[in-house]
Short mmCIF file of C-alpha atoms and ligand atoms in Angstrom, two decimals:
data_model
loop_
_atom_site.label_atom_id
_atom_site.label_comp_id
_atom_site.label_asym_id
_atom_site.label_seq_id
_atom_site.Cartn_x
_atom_site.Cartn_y
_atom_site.Cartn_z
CA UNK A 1 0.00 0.00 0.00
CA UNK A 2 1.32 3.30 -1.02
CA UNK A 3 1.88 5.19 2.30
CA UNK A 4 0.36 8.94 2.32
CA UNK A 5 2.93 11.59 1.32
CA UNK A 6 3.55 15.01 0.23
CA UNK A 7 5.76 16.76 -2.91
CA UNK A 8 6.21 20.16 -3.67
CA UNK A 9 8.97 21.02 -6.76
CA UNK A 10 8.12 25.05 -7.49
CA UNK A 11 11.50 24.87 -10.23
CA UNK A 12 10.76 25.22 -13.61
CA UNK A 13 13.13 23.05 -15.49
CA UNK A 14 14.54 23.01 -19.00
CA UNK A 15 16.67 20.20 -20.24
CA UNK A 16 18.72 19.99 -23.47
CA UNK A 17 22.47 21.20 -25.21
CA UNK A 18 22.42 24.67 -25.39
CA UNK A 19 19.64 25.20 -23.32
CA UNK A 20 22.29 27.88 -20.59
CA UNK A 21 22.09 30.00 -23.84
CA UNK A 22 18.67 30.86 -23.27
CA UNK A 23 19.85 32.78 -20.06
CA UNK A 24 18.84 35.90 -21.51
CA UNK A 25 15.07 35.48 -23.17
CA UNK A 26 14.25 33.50 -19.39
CA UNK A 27 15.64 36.33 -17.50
CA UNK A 28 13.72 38.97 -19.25
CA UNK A 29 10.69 36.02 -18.83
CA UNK A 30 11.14 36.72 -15.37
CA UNK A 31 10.77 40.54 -15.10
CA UNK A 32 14.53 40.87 -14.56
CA UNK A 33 16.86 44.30 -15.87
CA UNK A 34 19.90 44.06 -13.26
CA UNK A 35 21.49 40.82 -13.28
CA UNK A 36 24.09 39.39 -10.38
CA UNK A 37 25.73 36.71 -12.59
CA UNK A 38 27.69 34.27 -10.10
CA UNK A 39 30.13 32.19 -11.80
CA UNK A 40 32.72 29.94 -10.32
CA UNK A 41 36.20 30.98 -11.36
CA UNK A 42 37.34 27.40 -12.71
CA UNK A 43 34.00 27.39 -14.90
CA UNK A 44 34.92 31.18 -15.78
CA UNK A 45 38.37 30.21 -17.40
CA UNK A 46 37.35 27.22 -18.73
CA UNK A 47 35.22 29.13 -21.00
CA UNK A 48 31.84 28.50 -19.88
CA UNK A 49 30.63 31.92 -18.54
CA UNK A 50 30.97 33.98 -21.66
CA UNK A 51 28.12 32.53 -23.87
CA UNK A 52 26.02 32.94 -20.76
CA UNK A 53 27.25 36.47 -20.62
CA UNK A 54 26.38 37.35 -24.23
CA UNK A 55 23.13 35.48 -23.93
CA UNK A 56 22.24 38.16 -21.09
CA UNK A 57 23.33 41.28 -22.85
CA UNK A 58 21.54 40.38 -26.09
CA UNK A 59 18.28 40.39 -24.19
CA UNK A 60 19.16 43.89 -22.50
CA UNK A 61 20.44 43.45 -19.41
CA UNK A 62 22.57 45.29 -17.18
CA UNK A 63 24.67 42.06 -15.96
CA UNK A 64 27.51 42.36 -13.54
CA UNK A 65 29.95 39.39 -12.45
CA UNK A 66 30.82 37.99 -8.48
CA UNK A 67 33.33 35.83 -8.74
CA UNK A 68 34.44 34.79 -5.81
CA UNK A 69 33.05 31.75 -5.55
CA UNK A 70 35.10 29.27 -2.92
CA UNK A 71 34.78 25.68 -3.82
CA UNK A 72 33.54 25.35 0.00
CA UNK A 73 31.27 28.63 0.61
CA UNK A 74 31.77 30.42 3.83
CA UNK A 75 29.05 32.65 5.36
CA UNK A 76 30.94 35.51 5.29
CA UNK A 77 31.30 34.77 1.18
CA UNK A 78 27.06 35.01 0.99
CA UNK A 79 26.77 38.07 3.10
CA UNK A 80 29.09 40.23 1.02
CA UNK A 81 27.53 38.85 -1.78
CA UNK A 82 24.17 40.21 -0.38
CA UNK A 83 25.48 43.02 0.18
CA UNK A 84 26.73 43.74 -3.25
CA UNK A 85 22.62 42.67 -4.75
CA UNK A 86 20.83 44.74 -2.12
CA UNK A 87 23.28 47.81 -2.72
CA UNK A 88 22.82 47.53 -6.11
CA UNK A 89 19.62 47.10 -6.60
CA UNK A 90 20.18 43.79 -8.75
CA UNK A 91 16.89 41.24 -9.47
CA UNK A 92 17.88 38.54 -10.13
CA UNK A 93 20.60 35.97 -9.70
CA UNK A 94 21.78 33.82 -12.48
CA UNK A 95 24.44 31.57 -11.08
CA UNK A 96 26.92 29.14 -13.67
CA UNK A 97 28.95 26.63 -11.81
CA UNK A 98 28.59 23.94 -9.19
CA UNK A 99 26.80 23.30 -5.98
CA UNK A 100 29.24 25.96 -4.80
CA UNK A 101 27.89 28.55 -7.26
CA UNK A 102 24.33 27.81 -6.82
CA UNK A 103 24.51 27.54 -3.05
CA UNK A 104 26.44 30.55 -2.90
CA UNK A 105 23.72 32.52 -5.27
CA UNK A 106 20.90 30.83 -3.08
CA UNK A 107 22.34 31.38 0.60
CA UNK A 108 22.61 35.65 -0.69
CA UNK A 109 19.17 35.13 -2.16
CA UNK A 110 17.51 34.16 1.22
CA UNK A 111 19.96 37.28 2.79
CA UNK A 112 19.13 39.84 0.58
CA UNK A 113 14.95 38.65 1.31
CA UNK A 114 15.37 37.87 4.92
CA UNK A 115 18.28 40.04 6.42
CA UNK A 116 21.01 39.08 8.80
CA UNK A 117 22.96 36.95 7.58
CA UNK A 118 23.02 33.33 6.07
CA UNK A 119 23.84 31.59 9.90
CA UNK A 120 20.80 32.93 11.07
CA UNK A 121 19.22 30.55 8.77
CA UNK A 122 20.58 27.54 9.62
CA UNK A 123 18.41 24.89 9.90
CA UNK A 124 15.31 27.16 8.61
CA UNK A 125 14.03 30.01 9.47
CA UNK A 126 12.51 31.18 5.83
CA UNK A 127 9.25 32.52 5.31
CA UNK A 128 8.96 33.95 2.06
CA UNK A 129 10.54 33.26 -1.50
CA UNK A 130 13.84 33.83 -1.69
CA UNK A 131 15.30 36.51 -4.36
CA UNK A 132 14.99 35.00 -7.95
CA UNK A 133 17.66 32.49 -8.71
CA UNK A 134 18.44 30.94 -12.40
CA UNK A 135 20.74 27.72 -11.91
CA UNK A 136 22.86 26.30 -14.33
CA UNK A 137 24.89 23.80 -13.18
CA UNK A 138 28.00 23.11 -14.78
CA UNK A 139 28.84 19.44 -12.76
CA UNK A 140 26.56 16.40 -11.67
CA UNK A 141 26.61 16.17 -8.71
CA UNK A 142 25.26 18.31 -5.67
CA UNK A 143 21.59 18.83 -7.50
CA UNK A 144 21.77 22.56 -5.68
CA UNK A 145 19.82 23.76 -8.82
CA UNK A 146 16.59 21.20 -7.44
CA UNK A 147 17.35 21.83 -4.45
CA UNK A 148 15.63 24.19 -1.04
CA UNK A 149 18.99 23.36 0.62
CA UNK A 150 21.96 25.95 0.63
CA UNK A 151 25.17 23.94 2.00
CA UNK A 152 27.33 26.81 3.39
CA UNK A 153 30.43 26.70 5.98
CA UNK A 154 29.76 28.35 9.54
CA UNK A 155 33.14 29.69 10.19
CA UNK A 156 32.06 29.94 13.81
CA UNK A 157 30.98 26.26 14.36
CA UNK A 158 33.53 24.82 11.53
CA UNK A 159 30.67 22.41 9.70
CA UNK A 160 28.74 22.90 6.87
CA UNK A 161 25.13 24.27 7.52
CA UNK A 162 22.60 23.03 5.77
CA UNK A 163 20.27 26.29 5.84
CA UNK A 164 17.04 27.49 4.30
CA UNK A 165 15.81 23.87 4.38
CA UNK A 166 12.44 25.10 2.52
CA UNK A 167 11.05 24.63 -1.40
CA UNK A 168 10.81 28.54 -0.73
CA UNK A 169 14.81 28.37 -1.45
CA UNK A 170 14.84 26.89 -4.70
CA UNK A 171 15.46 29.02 -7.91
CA UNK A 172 12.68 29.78 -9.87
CA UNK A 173 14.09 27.91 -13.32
CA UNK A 174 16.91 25.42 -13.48
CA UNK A 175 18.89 25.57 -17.35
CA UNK A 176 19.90 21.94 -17.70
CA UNK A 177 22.46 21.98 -20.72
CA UNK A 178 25.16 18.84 -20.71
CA UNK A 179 27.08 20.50 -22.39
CA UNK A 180 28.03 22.55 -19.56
CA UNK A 181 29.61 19.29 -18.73
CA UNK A 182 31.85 18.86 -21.36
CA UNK A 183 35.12 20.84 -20.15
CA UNK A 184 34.71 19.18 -16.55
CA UNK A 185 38.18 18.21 -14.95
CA UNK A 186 37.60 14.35 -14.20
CA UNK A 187 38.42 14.37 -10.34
CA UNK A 188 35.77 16.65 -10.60
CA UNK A 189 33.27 14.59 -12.12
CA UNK A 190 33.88 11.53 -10.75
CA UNK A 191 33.82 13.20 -6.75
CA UNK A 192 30.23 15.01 -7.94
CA UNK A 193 29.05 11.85 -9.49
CA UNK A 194 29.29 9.84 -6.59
CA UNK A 195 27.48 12.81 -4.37
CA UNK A 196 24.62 12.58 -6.85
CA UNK A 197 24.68 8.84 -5.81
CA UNK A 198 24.63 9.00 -2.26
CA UNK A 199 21.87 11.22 -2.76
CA UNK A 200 19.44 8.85 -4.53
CA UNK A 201 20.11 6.19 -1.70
CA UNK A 202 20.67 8.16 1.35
CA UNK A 203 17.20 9.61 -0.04
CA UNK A 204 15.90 6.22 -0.94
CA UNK A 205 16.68 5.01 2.96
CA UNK A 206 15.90 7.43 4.70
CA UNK A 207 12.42 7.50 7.02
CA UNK A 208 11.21 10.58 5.04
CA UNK A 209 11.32 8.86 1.68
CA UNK A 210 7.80 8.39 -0.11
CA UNK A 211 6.54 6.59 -2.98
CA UNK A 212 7.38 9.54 -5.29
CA UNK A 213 10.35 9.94 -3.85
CA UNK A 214 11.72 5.82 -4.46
CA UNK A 215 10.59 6.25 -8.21
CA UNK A 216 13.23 9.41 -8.92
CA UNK A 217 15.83 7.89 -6.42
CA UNK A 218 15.63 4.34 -8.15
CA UNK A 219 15.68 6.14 -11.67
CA UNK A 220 18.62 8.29 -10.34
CA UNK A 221 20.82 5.09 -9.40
CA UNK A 222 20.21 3.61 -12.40
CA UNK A 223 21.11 6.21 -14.55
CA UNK A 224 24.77 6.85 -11.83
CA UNK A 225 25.06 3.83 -12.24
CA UNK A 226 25.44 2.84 -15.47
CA UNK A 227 27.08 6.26 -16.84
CA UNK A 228 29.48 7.40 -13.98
CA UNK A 229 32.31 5.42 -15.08
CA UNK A 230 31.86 6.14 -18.95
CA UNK A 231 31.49 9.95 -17.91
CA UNK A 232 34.63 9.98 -15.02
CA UNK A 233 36.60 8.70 -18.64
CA UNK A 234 34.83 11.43 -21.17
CA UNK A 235 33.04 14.27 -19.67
CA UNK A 236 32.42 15.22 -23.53
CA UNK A 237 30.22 12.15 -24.72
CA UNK A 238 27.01 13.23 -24.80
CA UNK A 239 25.10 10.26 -23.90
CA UNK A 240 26.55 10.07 -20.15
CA UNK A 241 26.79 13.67 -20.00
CA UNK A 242 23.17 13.78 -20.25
CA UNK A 243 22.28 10.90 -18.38
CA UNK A 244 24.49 12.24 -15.15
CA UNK A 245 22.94 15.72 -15.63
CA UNK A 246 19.79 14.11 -15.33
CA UNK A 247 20.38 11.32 -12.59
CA UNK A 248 21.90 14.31 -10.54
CA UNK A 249 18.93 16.46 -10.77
CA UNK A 250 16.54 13.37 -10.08
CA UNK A 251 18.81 12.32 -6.92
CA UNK A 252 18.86 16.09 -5.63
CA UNK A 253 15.56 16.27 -5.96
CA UNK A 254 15.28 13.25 -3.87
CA UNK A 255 17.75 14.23 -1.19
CA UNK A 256 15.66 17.95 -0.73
CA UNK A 257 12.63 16.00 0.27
CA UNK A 258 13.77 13.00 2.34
CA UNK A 259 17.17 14.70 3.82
CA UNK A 260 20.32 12.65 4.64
CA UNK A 261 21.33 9.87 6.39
CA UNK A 262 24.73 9.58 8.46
CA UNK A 263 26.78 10.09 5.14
CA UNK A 264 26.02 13.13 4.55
CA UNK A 265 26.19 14.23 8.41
CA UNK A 266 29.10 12.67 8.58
CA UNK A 267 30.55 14.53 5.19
CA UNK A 268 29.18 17.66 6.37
CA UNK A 269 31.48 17.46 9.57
CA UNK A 270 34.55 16.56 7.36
CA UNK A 271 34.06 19.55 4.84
CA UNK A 272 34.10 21.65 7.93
CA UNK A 273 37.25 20.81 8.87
CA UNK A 274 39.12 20.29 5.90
CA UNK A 275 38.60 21.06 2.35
CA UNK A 276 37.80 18.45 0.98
CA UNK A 277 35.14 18.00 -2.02
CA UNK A 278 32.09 17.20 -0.12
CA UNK A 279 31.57 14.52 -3.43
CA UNK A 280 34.47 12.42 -2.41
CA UNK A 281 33.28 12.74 1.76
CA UNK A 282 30.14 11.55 0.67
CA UNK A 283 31.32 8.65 -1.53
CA UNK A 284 34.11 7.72 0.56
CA UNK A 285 31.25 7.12 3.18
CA UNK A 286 28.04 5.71 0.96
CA UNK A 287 29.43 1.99 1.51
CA UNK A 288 30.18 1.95 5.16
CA UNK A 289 27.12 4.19 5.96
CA UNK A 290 24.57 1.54 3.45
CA UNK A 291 26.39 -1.33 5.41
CA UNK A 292 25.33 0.42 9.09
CA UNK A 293 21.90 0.89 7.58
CA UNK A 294 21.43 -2.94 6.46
CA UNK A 295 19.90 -4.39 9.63
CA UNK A 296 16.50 -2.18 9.17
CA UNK A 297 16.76 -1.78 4.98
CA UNK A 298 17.82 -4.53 3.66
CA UNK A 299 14.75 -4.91 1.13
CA UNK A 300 15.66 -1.53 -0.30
CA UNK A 301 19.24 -1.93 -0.02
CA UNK A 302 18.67 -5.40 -2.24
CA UNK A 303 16.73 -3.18 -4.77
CA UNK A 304 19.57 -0.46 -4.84
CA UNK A 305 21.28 -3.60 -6.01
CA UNK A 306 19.19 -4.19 -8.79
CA UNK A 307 18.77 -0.73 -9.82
CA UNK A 308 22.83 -0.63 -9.87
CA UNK A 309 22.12 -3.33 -12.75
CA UNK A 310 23.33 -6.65 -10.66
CA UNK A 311 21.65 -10.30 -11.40
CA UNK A 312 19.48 -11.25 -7.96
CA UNK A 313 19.21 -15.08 -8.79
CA UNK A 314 19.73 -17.33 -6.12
CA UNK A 315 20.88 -14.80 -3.69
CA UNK A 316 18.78 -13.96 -0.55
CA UNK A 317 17.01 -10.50 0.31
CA UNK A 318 20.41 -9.89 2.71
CA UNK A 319 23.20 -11.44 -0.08
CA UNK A 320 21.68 -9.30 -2.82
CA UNK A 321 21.87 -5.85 -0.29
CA UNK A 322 25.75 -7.23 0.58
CA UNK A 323 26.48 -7.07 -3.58
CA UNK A 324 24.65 -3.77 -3.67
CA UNK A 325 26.87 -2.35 -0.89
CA UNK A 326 29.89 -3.94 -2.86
CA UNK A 327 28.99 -2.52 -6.36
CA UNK A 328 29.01 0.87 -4.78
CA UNK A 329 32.48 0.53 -3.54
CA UNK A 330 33.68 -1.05 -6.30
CA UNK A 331 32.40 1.93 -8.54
CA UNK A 332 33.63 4.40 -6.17
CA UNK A 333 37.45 2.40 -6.57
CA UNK A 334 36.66 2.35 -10.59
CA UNK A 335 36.64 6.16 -10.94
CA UNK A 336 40.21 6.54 -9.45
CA UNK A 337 39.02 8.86 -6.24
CA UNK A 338 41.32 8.61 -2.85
CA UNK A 339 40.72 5.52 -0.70
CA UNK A 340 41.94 6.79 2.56
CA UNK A 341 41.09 10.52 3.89
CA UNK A 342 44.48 10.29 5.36
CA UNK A 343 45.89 11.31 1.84
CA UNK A 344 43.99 14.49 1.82
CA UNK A 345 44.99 15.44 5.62
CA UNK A 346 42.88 14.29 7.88
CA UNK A 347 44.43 12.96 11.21
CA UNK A 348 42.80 10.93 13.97
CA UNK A 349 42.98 13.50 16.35
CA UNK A 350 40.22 15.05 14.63
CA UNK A 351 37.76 12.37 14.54
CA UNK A 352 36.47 12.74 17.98
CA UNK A 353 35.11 16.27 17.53
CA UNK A 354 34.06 15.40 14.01
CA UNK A 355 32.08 12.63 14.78
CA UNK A 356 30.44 14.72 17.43
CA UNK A 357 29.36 17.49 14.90
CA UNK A 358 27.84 14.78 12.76
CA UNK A 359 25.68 13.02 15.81
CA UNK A 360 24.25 16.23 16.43
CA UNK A 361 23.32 16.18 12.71
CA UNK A 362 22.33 12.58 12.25
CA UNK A 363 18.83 12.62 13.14
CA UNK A 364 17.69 11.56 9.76
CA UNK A 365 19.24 8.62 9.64
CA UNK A 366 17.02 5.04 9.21
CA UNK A 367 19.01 3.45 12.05
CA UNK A 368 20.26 4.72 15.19
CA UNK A 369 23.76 5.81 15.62
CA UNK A 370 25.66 6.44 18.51
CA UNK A 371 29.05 8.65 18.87
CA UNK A 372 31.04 5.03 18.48
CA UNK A 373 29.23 3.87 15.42
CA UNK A 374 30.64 7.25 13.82
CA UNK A 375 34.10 7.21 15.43
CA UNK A 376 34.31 3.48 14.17
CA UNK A 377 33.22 4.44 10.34
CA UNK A 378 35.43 7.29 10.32
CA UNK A 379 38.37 5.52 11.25
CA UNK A 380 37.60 3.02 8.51
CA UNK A 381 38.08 5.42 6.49
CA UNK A 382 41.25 7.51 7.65
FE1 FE2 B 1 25.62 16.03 -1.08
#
């Protein structure tokens, strides 16, 4: 029986190549003459901006350019950003570049609308639309652009915040153009490929998740999982391109209305620390955190298996999750990501407080965890 449930998605989207070019005619759509155009750096030089840029001054617009976009936002970031749209009177955001971009682009949004600044929405606290926001994401991975969640560093606390927490955060149209994709450094794309993934099953686990919700998450591993490899190897073939775009936006979807599990608590505590892509946190820890979830989801952790394209003859309900778990691993090995967080910097004296900070965020999680359960997982990985 299909248990009762809710959905609310307010962003328009519009997939296709060459679909960020139509920046310009959907701004003016919109009402918009001053535009904020937020670009990541990286995406910047790698060419990606300019088209966007033309697209905005053919229609007309007054467009200036923030750029100083850190691959982990920091409060302070948002708030001068914020700054910089109220005092100028700008209307709308149009943000190019990854979850750092959009988040960045949402988390002034909600400032310039709500005052204060972005910690003082930490957790919630929004009550009315946020500024207008066009996405277009240039990787496949954090689903920002689907997404009421803005993932910003508290320099005071030293974790990412997960604020705004509200449909009233997304943007009001998402561009979805793979070939956006196409110049992506492949560290890059494997690290926000695998974030996409834990998505769709931290989403698909978790005690929030609905019947809508399992359709897009299933779809979403699918797609991951049959294109991330092919797409880690050639950002520039369409066909994965595509699929990933879409599997990312499905997944982030997903995670916006379920939430996370201990993964992405436990990844949110990490990137607080050190700065590490909060893809390769989150992938590092999908296995280990699917294993601790297997005594209370091992029917859906056996499907995850089947959606990641494995044969489920003549294995039980609990050897079919186990291969799941294992396919996940092995894809995250395939894509040539760092085993160890060790490598990137991370010592053991840090794993107390860490673990800690993700407790207090682990409350969505389908199994309880205690402060050991994390302090074992992390050490796992180290
Ligand atoms: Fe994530």
């Amino acid at each position: 029986m299909i248990a009762p449930f809710e959905f609310h998605m307010s962003t328009r989207m519009v997939f296709g190549p060459g679909t960020s070019r139509q920046a310009g005619q959907e701004a003016k759509k919109l009402g918009a003459s001053k535009v904020m155009l937020v670009a990541d750096p990286g995406v910047e030089k790698a060419g990606l901006v300019g088209p966007v840029l033309e697209s905005l001054r053919a229609a007309s617009l007054e467009v200036s350019i923030f750029n100083d976009v850190e691959s982990n936002p920091r409060d302070v970031a948002v708030d001068r950003l914020a700054d910089l749209v109220r005092q100028g009177g700008f209307d709308l955001l149009v943000c190019v570049g990854g979850g750092s971009a959009i988040d960045t682009a949402k988390g002034a949004a909600t400032v310039v609308t709500h005052g204060g600044s972005i910690r003082d929405y930490d957790g919630g606290g929004v009550t009315k639309p946020i500024h207008p926001v066009i996405a277009i994401p240039t990787t496949a991975g954090t689903g920002a652009e689907a997404s009421g969640n803005i993932s910003i560093t508290h320099t005071g606390k030293h974790y990412k915040m997960s604020a705004g927490k509200s449909s009233l955060c997304l943007p009001r149209l998402a561009l979805l153009d793979p070939e956006m994709l196409y110049c992506l450094p492949a560290g890059i794309a494997a690290a926000a490929g695998m974030d996409a993934l834990s998505h769709a099953v931290e989403g698909y686990l978790s005690p929030k998740a609905s019947a809508f919700t399992d359709m897009m998450a299933i779809r979403a591993i699918e797609v991951i999982a049959a294109s991330l490899e092919k797409f880690s190897a050639n950002r520039a073939d369409p066909g994965p391109a595509g699929d990933m775009l879409f599997g990312n936006t499905l997944a982030g979807i997903v995670i916006a209305a379920t939430g996370g599990g201990i993964g992405h608590a436990m990844a949110r505590a990490l990137g607080g620390r050190y700065d590490v892509h909060h893809g390769l946190a989150c992938g590092l820890l999908l296995a280990p955190n699917m294993r601790h979830n297997l005594p209370v989801r091992e029917e859906k952790l056996a499907r995850v298996a089947r959606a990641m394209g494995l044969p489920a003859e003549g294995l039980s309900q609990v050897q079919a999750a186990e291969k799941g778990i294992e396919a996940v691993d092995a894809l995250y090995r395939s894509i040539g990501l760092p085993t160890h967080f060790r490598h990137l910097g991370a010592k053991e004296d840090d794993i107390q407080a860490m673990a800690k900070v993700a407790l207090g965020n682990s409350g969505g999680n389908p199994r309880k965890v205690t402060l050991d359960d994390i302090i074992t997982i992390f050490r796992e990985i180290l």
